[in-house]
Short mmCIF file of C-alpha atoms in Angstrom, two decimals:
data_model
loop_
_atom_site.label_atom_id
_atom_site.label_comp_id
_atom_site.label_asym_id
_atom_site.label_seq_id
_atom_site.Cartn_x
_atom_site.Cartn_y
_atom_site.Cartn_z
CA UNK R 28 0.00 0.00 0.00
CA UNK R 29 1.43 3.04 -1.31
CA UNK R 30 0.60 5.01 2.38
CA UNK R 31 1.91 2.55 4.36
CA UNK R 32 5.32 2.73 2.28
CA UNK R 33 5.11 7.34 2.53
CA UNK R 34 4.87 6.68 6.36
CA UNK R 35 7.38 3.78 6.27
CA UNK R 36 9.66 5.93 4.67
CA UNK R 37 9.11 9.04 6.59
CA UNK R 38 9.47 7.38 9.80
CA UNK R 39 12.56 5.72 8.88
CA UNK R 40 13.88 8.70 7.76
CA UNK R 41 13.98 10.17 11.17
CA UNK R 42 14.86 7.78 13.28
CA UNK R 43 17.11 6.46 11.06
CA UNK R 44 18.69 9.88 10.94
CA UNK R 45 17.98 10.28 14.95
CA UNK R 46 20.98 11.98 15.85
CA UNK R 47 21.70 14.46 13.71
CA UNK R 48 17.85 15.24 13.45
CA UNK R 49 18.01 15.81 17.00
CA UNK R 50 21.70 18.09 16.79
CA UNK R 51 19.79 19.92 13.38
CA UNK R 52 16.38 20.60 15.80
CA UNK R 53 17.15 20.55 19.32
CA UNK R 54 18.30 24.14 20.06
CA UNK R 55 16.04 25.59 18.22
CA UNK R 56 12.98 23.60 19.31
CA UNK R 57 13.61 24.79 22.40
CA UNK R 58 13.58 27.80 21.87
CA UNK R 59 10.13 27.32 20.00
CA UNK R 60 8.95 26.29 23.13
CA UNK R 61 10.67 28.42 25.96
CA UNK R 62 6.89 30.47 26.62
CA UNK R 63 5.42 26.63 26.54
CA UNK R 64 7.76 25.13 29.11
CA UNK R 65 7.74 28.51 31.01
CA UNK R 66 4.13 28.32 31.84
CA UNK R 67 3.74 24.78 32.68
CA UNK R 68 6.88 25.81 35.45
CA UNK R 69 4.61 28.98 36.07
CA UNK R 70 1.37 26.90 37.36
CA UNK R 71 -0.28 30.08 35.49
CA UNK R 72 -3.67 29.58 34.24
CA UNK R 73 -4.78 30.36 30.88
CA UNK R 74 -7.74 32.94 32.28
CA UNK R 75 -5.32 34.55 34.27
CA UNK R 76 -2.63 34.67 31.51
CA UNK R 77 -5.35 36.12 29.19
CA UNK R 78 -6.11 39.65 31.52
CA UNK R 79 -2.15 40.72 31.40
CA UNK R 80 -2.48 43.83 29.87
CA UNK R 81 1.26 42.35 27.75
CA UNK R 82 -0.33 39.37 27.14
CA UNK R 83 -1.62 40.38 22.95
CA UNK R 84 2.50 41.07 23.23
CA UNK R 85 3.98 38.14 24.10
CA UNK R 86 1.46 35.90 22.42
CA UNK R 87 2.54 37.80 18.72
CA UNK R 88 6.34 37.76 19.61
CA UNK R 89 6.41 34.05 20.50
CA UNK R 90 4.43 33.42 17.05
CA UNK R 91 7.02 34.98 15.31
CA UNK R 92 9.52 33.06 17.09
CA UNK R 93 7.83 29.99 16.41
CA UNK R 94 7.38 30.42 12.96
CA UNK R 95 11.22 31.50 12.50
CA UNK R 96 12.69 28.25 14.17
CA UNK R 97 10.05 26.28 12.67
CA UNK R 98 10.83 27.15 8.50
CA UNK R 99 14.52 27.05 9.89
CA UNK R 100 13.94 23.20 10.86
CA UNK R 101 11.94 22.57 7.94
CA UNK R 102 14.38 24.10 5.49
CA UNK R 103 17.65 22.54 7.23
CA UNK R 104 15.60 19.11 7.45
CA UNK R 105 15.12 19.14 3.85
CA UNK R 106 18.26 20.04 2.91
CA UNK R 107 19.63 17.41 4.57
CA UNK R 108 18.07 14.74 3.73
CA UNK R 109 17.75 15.79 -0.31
CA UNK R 110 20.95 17.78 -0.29
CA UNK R 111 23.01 15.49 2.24
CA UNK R 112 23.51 19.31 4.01
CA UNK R 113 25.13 18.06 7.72
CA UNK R 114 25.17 20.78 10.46
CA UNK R 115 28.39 21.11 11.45
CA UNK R 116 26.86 22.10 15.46
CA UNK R 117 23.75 22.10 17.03
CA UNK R 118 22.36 25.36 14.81
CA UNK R 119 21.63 24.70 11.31
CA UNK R 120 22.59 27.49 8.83
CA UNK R 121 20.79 29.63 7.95
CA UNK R 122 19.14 30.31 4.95
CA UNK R 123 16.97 33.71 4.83
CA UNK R 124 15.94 33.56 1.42
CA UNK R 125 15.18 29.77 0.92
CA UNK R 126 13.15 30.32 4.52
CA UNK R 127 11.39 33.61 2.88
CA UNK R 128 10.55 31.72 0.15
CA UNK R 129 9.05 28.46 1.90
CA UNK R 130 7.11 31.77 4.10
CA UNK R 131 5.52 32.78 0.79
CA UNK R 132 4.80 29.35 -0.23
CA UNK R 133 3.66 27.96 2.46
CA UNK R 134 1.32 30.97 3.15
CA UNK R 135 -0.15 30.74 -0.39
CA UNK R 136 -1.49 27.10 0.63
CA UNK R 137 -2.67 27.77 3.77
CA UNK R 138 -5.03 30.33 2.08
CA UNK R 139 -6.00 27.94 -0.09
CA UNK R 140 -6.84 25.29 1.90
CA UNK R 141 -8.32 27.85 4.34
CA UNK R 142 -10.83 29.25 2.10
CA UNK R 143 -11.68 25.48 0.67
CA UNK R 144 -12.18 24.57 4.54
CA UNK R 145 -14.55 27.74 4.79
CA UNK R 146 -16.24 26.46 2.24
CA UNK R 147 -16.81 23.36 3.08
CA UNK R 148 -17.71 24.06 6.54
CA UNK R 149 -20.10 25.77 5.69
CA UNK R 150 -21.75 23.02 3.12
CA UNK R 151 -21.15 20.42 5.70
CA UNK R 152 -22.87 22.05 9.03
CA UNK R 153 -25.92 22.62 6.41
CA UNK R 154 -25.97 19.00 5.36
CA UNK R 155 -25.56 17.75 8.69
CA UNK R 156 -27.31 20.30 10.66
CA UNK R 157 -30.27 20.38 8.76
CA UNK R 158 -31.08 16.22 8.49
CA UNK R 159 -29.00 15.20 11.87
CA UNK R 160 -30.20 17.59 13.97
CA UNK R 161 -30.40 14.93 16.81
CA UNK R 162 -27.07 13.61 17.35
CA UNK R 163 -24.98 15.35 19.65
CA UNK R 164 -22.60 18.27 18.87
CA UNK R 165 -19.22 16.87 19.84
CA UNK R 166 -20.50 14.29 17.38
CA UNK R 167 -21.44 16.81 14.39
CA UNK R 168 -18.48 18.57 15.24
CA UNK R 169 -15.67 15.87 14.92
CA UNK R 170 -17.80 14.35 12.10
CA UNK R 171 -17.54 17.96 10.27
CA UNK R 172 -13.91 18.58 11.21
CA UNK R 173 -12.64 15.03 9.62
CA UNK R 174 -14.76 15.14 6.65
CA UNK R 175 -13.15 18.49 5.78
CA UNK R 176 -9.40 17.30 6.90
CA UNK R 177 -10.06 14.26 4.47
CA UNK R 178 -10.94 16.50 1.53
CA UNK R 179 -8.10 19.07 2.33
CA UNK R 180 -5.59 17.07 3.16
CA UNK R 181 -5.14 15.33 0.08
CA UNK R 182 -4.89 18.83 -1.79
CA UNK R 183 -2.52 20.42 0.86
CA UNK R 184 -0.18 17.36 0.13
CA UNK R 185 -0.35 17.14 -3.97
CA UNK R 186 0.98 20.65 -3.60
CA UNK R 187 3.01 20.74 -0.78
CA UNK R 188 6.16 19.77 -3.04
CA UNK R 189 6.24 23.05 -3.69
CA UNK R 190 7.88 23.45 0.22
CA UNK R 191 11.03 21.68 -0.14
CA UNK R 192 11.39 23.04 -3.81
CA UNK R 193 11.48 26.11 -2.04
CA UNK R 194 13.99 25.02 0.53
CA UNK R 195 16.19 24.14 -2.13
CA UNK R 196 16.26 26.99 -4.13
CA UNK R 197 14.76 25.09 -7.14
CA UNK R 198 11.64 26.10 -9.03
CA UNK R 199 8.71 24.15 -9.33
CA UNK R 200 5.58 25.15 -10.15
CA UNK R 201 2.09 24.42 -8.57
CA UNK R 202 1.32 23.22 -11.46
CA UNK R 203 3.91 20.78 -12.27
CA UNK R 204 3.71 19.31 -8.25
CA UNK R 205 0.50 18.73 -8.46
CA UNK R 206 1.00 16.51 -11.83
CA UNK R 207 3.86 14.61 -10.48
CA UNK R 208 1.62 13.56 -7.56
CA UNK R 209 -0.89 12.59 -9.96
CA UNK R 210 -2.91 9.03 -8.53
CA UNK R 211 -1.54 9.36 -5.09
CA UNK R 212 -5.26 11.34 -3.57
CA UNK R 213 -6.00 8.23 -1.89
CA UNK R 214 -2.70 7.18 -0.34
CA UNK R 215 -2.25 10.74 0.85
CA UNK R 216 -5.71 10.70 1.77
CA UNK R 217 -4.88 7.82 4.17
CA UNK R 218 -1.21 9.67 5.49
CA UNK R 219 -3.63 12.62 6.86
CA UNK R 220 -5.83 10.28 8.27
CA UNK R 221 -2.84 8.69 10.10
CA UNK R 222 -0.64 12.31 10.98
CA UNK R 223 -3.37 14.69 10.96
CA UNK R 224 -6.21 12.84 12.85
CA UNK R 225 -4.87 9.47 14.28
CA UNK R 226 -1.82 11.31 16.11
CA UNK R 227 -3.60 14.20 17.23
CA UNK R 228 -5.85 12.32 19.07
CA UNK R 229 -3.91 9.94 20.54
CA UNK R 230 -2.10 13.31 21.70
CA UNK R 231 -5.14 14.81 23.12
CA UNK R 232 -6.49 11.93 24.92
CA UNK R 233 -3.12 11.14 26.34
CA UNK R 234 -2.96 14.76 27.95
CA UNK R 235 -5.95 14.46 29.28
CA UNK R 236 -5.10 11.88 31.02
CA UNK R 237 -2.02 12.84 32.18
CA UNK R 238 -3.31 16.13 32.49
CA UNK R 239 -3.61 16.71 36.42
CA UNK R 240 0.68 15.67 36.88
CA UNK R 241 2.66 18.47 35.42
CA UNK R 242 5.96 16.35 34.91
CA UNK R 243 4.20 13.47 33.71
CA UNK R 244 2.50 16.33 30.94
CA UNK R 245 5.96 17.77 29.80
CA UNK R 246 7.58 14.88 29.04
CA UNK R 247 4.79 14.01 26.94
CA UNK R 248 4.15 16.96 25.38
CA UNK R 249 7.46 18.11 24.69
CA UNK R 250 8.53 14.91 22.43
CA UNK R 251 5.13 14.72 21.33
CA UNK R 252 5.64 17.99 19.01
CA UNK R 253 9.17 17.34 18.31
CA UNK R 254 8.17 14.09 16.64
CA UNK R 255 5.00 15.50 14.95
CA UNK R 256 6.70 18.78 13.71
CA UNK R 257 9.41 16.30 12.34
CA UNK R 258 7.65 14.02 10.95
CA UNK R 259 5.36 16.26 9.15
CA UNK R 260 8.62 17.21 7.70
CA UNK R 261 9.92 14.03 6.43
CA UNK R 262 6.47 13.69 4.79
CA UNK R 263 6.67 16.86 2.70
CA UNK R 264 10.63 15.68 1.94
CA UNK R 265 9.24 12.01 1.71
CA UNK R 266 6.78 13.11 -1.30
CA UNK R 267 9.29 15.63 -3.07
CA UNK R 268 12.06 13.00 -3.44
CA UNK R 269 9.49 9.85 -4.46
CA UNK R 270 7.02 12.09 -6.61
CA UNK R 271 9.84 14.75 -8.31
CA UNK R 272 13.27 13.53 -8.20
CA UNK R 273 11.87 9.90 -8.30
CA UNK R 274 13.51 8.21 -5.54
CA UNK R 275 12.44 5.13 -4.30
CA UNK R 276 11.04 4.27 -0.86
CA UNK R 277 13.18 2.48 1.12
#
């Protein structure tokens, strides 16, 4: 099954590449997550957090942060792994102008898929409002929310070669990725089921279990979004080398 084989390969190419993944991430991960690691030390709730007047502040700044060490990861991850790019320490270089351009790219798809989730949304709650009005709403709601991941998601990913094109500094058109993932909607269709909806609830139903022990929720949650943000990674790198430079999967 062509999924199983994306994951297989994706998953392999971390771990198999564990240590220098972790020497190419580490520093800056946690610096991605310095306000996340500070609160959970903090005991600080989230309503209380929410009335500091420097709160709008903070919030923006470590967006920005987390955005600039996350297209850093992404674009030394890629390089790596398609360019055979080693960090020499525990800061990957850094490229401003392949990370502008995955910014730009990366932004265009979000809009796209935002306004196609919009738009579904909307078409869905009608459907299902309007003939299922008796079922619950956590029901309609997750029922909603992975109907319109399962439509996205395969879009998002016929595209998304266009990310470590841009990491590399080579040109590809939206066009020409979404032809050279041509008859792979319903394997990728089945890697967002796995990444997007699978792990994400195993995550949340593992914190809320764990949720009343704050150590027991750090180490969880820390490696938890390392693993996802790099794995999400080795997808998008998984599908450029297979799909454009026609590698095969190991």
């Amino acid at each position: 099954m062509q999924a199983w084989r994306l994951l297989r390969h994706s998953f392999v190419m971390l771990f198999g590449n564990f240590a220098i993944a972790l020497r190419l991430s580490a520093v800056l991960f946690a610096v991605q997550n310095i306000s996340m690691m500070a609160y959970f030390a903090s005991g600080t709730s989230i309503a209380k957090l929410g009335l500091s007047p420097q709160f709008l502040i903070i919030w923006s700044f470590d967006k920005v942060i987390w955005m600039i060490t996350g297209y850093w990861i992404a674009v030394a991850w890629h390089r790596f792994i398609l360019r055979e790019e080693t960090p020499t320490g525990f800061i990957p270089k850094f490229h401003g102008r392949r990370m502008m351009a995955y910014f730009g790219q990366s932004l265009l798809l979000f809009l796209l898929c935002w306004a196609l989730g919009i738009g579904l949304t909307m078409i869905f709650v009608d459907l299902v409002m309007s003939r299922f009005d008796d079922l619950s709403l956590t029901f309609t709601k997750m029922t909603v929310i992975g109907a319109i991941v399962m439509l996205i998601a395969p879009i998002f990913f016929r595209f998304a070669a266009i990310l470590p094109s841009a990491a590399l500094g080579e040109r590809l058109a939206w066009g020409a990725a979404w032809r050279a993932t041509k008859g792979s909607t319903g394997a990728l269709m089945l890697v967002s089921l796995v990444l997007w909806v699978g792990l994400i609830w195993v995550s949340e139903h593992a914190t809320n279990l764990i949720s009343g022990n704050l150590f027991l929720l750090t180490l969880w949650v820390i490696p938890f979004r390392w693993v996802f943000l790099m794995i999400n990674v080795s997808i998008l790198t998984t599908l450029y080398g297979h799909y454009v430079e026609k590698r095969a999967l190991v």
